[in-house]
Short mmCIF file of C-alpha atoms (C1' of nucleotides) in Angstrom, two decimals:
data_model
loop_
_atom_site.label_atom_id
_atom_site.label_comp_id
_atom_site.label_asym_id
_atom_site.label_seq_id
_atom_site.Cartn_x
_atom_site.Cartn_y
_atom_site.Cartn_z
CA UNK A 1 0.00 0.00 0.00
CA UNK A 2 1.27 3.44 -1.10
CA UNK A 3 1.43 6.68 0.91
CA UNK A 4 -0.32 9.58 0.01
CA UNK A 5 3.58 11.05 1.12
CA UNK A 6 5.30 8.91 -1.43
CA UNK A 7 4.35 11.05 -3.96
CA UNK A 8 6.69 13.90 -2.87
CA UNK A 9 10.20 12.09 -2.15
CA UNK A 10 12.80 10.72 -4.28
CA UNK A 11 11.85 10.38 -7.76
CA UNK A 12 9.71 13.40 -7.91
CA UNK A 13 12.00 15.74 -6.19
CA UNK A 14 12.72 17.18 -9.92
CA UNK A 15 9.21 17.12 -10.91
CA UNK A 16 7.91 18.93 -8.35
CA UNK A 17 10.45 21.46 -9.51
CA UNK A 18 9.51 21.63 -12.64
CA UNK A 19 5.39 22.18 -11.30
CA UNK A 20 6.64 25.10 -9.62
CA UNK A 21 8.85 26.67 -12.57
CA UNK A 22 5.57 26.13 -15.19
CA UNK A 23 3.35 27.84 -12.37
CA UNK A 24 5.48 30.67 -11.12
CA UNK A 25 6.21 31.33 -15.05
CA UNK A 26 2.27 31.55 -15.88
CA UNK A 27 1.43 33.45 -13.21
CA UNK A 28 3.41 36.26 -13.80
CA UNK A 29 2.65 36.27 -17.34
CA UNK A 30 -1.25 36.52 -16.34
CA UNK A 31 0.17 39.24 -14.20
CA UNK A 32 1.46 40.85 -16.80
CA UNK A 33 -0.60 40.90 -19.96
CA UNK A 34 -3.83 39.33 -18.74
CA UNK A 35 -5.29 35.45 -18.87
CA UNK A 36 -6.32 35.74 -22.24
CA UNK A 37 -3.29 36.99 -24.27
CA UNK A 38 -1.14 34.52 -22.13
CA UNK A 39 -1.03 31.20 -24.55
CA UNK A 40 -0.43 27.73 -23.34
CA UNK A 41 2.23 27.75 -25.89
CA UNK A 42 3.78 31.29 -24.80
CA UNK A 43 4.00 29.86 -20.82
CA UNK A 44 5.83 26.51 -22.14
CA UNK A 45 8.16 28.81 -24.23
CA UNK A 46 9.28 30.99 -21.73
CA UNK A 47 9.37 28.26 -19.15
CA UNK A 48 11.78 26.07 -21.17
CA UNK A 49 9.38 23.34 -21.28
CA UNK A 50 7.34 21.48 -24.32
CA UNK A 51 3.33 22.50 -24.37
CA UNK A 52 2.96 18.54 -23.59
CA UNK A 53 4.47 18.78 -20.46
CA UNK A 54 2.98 21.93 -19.27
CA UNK A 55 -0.41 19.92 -19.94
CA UNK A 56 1.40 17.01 -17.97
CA UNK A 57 1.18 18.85 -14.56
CA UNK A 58 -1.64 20.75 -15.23
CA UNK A 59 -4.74 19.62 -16.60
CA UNK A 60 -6.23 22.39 -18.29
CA UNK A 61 -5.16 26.05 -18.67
CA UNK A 62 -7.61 26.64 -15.82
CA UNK A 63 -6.11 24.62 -13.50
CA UNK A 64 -3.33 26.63 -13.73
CA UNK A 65 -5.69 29.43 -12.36
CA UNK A 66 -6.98 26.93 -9.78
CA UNK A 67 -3.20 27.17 -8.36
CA UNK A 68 -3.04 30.79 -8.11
CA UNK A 69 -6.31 30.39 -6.24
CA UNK A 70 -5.14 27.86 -3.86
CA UNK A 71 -1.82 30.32 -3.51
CA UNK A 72 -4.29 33.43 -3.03
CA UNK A 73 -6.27 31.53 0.02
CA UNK A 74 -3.11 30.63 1.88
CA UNK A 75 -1.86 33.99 2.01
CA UNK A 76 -5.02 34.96 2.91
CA UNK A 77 -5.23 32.85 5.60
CA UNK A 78 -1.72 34.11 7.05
CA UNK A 79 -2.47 37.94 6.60
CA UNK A 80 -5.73 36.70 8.72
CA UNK A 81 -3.99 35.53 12.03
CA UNK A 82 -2.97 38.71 13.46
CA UNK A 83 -6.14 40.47 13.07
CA UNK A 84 -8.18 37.68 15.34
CA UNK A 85 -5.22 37.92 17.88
CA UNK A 86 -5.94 41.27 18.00
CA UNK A 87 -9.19 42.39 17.55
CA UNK A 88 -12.47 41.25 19.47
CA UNK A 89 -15.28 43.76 17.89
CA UNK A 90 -16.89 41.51 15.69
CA UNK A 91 -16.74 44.67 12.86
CA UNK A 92 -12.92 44.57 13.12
CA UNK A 93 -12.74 40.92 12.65
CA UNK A 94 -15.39 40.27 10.09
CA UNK A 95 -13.93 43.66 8.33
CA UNK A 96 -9.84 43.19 8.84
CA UNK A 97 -10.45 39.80 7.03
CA UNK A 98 -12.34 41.02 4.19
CA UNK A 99 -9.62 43.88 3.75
CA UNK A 100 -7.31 41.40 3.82
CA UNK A 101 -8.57 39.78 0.96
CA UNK A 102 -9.22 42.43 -0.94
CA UNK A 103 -5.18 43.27 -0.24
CA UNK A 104 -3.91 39.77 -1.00
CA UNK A 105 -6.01 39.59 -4.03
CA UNK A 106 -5.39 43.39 -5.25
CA UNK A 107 -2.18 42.22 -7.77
CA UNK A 108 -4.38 39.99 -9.64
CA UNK A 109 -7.54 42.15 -9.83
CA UNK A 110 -7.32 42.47 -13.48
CA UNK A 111 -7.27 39.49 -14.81
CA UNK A 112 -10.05 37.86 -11.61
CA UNK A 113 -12.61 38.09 -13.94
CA UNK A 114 -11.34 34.83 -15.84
CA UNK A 115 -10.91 32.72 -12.40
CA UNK A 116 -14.72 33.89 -11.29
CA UNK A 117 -15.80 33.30 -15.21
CA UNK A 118 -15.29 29.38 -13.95
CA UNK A 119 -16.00 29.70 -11.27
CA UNK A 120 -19.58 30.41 -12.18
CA UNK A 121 -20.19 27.32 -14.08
CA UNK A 122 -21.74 24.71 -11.98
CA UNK A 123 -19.76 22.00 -14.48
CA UNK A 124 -16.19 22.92 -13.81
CA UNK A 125 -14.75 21.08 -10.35
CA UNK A 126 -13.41 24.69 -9.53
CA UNK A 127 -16.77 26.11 -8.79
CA UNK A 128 -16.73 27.19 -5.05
CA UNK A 129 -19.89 25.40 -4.99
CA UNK A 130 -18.57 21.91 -6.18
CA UNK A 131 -17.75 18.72 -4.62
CA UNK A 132 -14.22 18.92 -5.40
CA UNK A 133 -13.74 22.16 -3.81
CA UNK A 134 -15.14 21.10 -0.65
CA UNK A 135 -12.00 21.07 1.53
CA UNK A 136 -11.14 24.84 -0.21
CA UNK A 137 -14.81 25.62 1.07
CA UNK A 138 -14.88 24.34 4.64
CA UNK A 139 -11.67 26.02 4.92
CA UNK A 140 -12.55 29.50 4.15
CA UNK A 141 -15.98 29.02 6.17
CA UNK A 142 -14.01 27.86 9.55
CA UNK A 143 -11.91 31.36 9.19
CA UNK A 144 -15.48 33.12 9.74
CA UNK A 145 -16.35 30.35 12.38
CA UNK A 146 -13.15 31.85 14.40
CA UNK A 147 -14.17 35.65 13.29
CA UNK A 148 -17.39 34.97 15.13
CA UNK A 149 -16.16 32.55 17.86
CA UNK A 150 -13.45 34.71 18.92
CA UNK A 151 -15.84 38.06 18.77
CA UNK A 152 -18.24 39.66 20.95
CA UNK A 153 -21.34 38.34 19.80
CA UNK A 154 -24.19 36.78 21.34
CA UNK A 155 -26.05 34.68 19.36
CA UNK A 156 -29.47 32.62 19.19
CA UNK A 157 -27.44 29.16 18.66
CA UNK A 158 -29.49 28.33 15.69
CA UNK A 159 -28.15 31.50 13.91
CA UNK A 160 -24.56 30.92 15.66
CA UNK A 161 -24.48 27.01 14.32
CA UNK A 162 -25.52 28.80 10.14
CA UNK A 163 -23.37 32.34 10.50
CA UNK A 164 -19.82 31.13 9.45
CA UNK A 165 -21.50 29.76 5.92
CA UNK A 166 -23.61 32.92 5.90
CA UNK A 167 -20.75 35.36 6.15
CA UNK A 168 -18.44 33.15 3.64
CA UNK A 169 -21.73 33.59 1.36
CA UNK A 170 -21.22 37.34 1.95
CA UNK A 171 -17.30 37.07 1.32
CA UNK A 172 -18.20 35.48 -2.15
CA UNK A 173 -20.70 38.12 -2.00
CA UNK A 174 -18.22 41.14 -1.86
CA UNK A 175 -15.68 39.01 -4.33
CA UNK A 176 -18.55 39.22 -6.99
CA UNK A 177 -18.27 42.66 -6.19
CA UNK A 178 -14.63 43.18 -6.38
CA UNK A 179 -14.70 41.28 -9.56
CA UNK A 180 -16.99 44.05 -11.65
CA UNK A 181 -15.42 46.88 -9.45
CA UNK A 182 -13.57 49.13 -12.17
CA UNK A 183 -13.24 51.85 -9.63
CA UNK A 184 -9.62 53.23 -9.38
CA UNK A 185 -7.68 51.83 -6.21
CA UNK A 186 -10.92 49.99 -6.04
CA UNK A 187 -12.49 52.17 -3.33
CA UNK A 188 -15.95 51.21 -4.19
CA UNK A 189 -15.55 48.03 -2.55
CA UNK A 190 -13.28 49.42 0.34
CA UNK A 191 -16.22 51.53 1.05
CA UNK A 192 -18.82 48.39 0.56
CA UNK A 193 -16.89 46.64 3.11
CA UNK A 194 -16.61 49.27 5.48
CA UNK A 195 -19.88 49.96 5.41
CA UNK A 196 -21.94 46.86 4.87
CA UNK A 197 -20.01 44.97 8.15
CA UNK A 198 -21.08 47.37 10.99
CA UNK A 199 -25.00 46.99 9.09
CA UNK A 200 -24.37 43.08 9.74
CA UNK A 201 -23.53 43.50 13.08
CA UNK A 202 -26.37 45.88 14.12
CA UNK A 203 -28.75 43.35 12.02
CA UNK A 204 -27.44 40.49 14.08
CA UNK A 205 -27.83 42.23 17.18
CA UNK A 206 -31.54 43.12 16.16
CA UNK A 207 -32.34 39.08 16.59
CA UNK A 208 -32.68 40.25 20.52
CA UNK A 209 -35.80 41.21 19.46
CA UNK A 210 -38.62 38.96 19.21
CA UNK A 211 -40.21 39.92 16.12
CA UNK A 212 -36.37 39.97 14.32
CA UNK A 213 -35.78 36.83 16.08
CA UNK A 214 -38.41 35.13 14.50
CA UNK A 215 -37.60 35.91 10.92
CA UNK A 216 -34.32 35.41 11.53
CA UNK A 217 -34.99 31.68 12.92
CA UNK A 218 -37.42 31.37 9.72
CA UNK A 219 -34.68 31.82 7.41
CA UNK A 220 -31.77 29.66 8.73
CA UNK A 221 -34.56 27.13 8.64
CA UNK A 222 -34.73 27.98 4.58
CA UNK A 223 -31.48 27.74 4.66
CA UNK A 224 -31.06 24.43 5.93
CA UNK A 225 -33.84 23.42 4.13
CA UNK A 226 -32.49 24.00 1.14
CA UNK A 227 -29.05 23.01 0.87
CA UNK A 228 -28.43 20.40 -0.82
CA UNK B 1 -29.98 60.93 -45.17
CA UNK B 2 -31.24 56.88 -44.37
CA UNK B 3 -33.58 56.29 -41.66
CA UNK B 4 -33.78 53.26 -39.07
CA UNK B 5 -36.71 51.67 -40.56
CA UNK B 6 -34.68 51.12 -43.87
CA UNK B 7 -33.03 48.07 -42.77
CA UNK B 8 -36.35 46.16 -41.71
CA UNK B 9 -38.02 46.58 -45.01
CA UNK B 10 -38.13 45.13 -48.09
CA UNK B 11 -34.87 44.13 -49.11
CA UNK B 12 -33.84 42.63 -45.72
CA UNK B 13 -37.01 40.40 -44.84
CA UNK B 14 -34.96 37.41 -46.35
CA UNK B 15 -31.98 38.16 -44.31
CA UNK B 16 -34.34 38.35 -41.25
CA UNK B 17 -35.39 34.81 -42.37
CA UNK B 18 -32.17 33.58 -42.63
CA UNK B 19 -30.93 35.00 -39.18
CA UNK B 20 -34.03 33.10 -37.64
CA UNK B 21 -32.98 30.00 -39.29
CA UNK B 22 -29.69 30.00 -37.85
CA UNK B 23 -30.78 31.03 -34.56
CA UNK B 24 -33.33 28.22 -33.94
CA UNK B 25 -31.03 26.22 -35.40
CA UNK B 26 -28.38 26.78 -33.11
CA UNK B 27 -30.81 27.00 -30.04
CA UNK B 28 -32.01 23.46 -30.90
CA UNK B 29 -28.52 22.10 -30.93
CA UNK B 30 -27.32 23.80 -28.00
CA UNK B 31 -30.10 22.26 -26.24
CA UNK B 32 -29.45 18.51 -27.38
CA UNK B 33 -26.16 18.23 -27.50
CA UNK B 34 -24.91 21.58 -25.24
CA UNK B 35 -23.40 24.26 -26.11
CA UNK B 36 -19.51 23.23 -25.82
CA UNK B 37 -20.50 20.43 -28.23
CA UNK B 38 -22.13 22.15 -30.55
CA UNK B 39 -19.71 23.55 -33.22
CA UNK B 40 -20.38 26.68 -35.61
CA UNK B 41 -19.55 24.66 -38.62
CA UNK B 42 -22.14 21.92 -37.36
CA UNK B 43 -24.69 24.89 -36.89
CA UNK B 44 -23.84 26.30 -40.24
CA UNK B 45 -24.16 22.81 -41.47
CA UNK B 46 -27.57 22.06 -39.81
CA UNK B 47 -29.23 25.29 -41.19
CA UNK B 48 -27.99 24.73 -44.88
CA UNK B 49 -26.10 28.36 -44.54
CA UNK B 50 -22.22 28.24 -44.72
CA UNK B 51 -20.34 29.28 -42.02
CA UNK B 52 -19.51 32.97 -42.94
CA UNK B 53 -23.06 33.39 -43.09
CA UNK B 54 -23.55 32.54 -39.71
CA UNK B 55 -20.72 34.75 -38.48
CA UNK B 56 -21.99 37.43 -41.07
CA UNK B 57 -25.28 37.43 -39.03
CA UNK B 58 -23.65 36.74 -35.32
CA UNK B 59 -20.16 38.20 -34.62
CA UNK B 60 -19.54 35.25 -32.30
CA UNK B 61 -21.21 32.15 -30.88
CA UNK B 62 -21.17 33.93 -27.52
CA UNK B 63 -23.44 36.63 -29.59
CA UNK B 64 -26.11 33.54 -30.42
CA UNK B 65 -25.94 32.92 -26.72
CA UNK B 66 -27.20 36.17 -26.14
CA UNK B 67 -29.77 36.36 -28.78
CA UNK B 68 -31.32 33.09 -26.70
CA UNK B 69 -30.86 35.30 -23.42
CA UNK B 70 -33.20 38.09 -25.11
CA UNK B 71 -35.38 35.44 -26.31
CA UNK B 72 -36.06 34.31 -22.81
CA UNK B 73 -36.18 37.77 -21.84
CA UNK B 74 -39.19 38.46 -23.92
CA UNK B 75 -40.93 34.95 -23.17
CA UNK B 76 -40.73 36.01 -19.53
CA UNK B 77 -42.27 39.54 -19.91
CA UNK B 78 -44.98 37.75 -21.52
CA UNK B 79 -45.75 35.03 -19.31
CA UNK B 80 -45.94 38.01 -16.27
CA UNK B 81 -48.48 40.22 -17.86
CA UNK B 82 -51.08 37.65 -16.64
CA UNK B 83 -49.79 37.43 -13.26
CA UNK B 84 -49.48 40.88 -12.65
CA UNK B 85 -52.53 41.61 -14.23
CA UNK B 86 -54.12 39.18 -11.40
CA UNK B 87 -52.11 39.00 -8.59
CA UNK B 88 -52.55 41.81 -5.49
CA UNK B 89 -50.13 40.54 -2.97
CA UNK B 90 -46.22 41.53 -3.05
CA UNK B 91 -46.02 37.92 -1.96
CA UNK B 92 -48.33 36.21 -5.05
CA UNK B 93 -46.64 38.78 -7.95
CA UNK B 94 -42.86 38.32 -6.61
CA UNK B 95 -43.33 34.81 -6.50
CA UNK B 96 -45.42 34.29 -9.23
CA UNK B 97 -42.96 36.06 -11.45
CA UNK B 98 -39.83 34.14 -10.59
CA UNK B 99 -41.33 31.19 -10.88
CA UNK B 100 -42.50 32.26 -14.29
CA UNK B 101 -38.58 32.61 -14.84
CA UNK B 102 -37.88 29.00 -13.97
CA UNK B 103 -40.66 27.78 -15.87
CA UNK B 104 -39.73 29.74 -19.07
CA UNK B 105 -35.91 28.93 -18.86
CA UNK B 106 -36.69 25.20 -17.30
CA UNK B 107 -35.41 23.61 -21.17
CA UNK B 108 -32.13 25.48 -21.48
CA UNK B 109 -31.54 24.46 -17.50
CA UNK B 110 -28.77 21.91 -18.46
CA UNK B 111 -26.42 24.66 -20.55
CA UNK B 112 -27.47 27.45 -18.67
CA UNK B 113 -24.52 26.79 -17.12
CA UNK B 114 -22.47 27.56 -20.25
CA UNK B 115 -24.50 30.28 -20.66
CA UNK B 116 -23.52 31.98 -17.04
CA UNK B 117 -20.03 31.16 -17.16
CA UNK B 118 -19.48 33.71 -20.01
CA UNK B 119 -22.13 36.12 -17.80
CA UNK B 120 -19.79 36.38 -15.17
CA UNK B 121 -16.92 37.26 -16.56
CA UNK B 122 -17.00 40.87 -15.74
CA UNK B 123 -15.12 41.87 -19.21
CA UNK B 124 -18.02 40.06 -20.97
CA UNK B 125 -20.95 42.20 -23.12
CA UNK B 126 -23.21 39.38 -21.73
CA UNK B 127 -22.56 40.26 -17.96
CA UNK B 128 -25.50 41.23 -16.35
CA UNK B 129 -24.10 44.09 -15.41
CA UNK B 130 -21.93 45.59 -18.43
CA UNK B 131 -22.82 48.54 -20.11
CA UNK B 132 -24.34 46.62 -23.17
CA UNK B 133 -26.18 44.56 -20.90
CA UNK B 134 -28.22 48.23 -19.73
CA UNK B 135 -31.17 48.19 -21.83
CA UNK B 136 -32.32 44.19 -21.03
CA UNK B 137 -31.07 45.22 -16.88
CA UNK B 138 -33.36 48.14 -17.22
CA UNK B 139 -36.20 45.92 -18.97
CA UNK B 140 -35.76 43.55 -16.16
CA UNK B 141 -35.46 46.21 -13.52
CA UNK B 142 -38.88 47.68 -15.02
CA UNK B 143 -40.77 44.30 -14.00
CA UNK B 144 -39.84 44.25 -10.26
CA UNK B 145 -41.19 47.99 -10.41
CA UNK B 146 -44.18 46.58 -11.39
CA UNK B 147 -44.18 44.31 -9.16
CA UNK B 148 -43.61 46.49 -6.52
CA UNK B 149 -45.89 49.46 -7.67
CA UNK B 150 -49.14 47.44 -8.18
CA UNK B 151 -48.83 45.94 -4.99
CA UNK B 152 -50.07 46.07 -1.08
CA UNK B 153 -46.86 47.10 0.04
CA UNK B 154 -46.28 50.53 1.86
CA UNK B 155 -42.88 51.20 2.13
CA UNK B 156 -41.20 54.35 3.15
CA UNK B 157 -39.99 56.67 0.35
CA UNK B 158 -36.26 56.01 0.04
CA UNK B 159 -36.78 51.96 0.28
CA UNK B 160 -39.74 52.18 -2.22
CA UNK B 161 -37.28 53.76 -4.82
CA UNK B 162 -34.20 51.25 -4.41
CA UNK B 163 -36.88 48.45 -3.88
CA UNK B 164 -36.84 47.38 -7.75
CA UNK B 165 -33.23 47.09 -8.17
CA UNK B 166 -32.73 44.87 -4.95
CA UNK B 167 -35.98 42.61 -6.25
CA UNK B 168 -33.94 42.09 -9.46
CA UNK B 169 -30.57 41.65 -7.35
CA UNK B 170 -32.29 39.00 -5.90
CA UNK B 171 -33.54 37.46 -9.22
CA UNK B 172 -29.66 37.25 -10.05
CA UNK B 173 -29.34 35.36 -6.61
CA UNK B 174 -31.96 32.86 -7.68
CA UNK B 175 -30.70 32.22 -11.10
CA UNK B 176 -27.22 31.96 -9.81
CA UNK B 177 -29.08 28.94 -7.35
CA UNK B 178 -31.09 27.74 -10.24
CA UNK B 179 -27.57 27.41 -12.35
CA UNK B 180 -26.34 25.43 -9.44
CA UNK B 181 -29.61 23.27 -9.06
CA UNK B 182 -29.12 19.33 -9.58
CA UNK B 183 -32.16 18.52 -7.54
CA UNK B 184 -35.15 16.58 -9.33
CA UNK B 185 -37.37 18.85 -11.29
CA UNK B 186 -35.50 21.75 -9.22
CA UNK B 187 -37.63 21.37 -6.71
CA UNK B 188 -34.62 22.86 -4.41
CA UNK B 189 -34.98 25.96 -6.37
CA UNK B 190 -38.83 26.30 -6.35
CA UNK B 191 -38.49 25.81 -2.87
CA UNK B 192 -36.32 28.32 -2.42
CA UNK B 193 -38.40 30.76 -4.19
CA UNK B 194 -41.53 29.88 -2.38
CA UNK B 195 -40.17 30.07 1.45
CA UNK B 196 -38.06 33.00 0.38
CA UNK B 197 -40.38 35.49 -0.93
CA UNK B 198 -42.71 35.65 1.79
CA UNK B 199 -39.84 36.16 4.08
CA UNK B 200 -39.13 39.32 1.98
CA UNK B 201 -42.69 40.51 2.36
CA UNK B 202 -41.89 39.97 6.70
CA UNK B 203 -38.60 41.89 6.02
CA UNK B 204 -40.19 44.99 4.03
CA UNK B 205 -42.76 45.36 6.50
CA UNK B 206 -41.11 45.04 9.48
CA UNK B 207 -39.17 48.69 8.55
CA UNK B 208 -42.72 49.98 10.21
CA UNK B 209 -40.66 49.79 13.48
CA UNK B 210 -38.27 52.26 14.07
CA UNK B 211 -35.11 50.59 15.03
CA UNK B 212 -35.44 48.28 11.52
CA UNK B 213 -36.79 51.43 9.92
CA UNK B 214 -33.32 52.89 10.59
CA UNK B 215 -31.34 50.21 9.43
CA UNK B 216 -32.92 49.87 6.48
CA UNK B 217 -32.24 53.29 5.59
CA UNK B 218 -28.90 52.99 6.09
CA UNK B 219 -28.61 49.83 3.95
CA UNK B 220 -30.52 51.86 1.01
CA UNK B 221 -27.33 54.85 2.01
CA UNK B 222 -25.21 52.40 1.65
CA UNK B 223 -26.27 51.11 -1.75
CA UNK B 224 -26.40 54.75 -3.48
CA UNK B 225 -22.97 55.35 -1.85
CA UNK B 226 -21.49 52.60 -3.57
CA UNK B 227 -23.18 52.42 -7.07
CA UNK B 228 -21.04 53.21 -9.81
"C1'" DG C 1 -26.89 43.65 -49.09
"C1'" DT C 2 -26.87 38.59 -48.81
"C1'" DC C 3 -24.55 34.52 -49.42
"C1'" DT C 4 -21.21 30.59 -50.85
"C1'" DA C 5 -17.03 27.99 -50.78
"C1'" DT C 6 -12.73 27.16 -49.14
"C1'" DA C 7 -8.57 28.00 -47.00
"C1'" DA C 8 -5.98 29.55 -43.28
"C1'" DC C 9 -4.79 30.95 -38.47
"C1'" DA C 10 -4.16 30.62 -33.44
"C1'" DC C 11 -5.28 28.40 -29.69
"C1'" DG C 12 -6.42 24.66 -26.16
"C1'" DA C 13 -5.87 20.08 -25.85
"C1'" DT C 14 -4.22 15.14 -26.87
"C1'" DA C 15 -1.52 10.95 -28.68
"C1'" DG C 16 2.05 8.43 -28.75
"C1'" DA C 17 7.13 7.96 -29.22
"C1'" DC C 18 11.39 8.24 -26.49
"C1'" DG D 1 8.77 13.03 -17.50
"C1'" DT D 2 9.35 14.97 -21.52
"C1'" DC D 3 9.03 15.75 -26.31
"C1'" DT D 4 7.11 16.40 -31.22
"C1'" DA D 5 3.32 16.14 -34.12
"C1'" DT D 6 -1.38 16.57 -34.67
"C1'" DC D 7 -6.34 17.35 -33.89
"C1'" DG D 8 -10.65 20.06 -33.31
"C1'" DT D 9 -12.40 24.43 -32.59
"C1'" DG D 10 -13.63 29.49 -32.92
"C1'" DT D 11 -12.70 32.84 -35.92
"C1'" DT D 12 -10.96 35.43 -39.95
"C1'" DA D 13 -9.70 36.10 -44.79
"C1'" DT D 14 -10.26 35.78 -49.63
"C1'" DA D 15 -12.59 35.89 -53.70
"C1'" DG D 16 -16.33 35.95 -55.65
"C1'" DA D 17 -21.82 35.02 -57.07
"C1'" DC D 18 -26.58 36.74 -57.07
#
DNA sequence: GTCTATAACACGATAGAC
DNA sequence: GTCTATCGTGTTATAGAC
């Protein structure tokens, strides 16, 4: 029986090398002139490798995307930490992460649109919404389970159990967002952030009252109702 | 000097005829085989045109994607005439007309997907929100202020005015659900639309109280603030 | 203005040899 | 693991016919 480990030892030392120098190399051509003027063919030239092999690592020309993605989520989740050391508010938590995306993500604003273009069809494995990105998925939604956790929030625990899914929804909300956002420096959805947090947390605090509370416990029932 | 008319008349009703052929054509195929597996020489083929014909009448097969999207369009507007001709309640007209939607897009459900992929993509024409995308947002927009307008609902001034651009927002949420939809007959989606939509109606009227009354008129700030 | 026929191009992707 | 050669596709170009 093989080792999920055995794949990265030994033989494949030089492989994995040669991943990284096709990846690195795309990625900064994206950077540079865009998804769509970057050719399979022009990333295997300047890489020094054949078109074959490029394809050999990486299945498709989106997968190669896929990689910056997973690169993009574990910076995020670095430039994350010291924020929930520090802060407690719920606002600052829930809004220091979602600046910190938008920071991480900022080089690569340009040429977004393509990842999120895939990312919309329910087909492609690198939906956010598709089995295969499951472990991506659960990942970003236990960051929000520690922004709320670790805040001061007091919740109905019905709400509590749904809000780290609700406020990844509302992360992939504010990406959509980010995505169309031709603003310079982007400071429409700076200000979207900055303003739409402290409404979430005075609508969350609103459940404390019966008649909120109510609707609120009607729609995490939808919710659950209708996930698949 | 020519006029506008010019190019409907006489000379051009063949070419009309021709550009129908290939449409329906294409339509058709996209629907049996999908849309990735439907080629423009096969659609050429299929309609008995040749293939600069087809690209002489549609500058791309993204642009006979769209002409489907304004098909639906104008099936939908139809179907809702009825329903908002009948229908009092905010409740009854908000739901009726999404279902409607599902009902009238129900046979393109499996390449929707396709279809939304390219929507996304925020350098698209066919994104729901580009600038060539205005006049069919506006169309759309115009429904929800029907639905809205010939209602029971009595909603203070600032909400009532923002109220038929969130209705459509949330028409984009429940497509962007219905894209994702593997359930049986969609019943997930239906579902959704059916528990939702009353919820809404809850929501809107609950800004009679005060303390909502003042969130919700920050949340309606907040949106001007950060429209482009 | 409408349409045909055919070739050619660039790109993403694949097959199969080494 | 890596390469070369090749395929299938969207799209464009050419050159013309009615």
């Amino acid at each position: 029986m093989t080792t999920l480990t055995d794949v990265t030892d030994g033989a494949t030392a030089k492989g994995e090398q040669t991943r990284e120098l096709i990846l690195s190399t795309a990625l900064r051509m994206f950077r540079e002139q865009g998804y769509g003027k970057t050719t399979m063919r022009a990333i295997a030239g300047e890489a020094g490798v054949s078109v074959g092999n490029a394809y050999y690592y990486f299945g498709s020309k989106e997968h190669l995307m896929q990689a910056y993605y997973d690169l993009l989520v574990a910076q995020h989740r670095e430039a994350v930490e010291p924020i929930l050391q520090a802060e407690k508010s719920f606002t600052a938590r829930m809004t220091g992460v979602l600046l910190a995306w938008l920071e991480v993500a900022a080089p690569y604003h340009e040429f977004a649109g393509t990842f999120f273009k895939t990312a919309a069809d329910p087909n492609s494995p690198l939906s956010p919404f598709s089995e295969q990105s499951a472990p991506a998925r659960e990942a970003g939604i236990e960051i929000f389970r520690q922004v709320a956790e670790g805040s001061d929030l007091k919740l109905p625990a019905d709400l509590r159990a749904e809000l780290p899914e609700l406020l990844w929804l509302l992360e992939m909300a504010v990406v959509l967002f980010w995505v169309h956002d031709k603003s310079p420096d982007l400071r429409r959805t700076t200000s979207l952030v900055n303003r739409a947090v402290p409404l979430v947390d005075r609508l969350l605090r609103l459940t404390r009252l019966p008649v909120v509370r109510g609707i609120a416990t009607d729609i995490v029932g939808l919710i659950k109702a209708v996930k698949p």
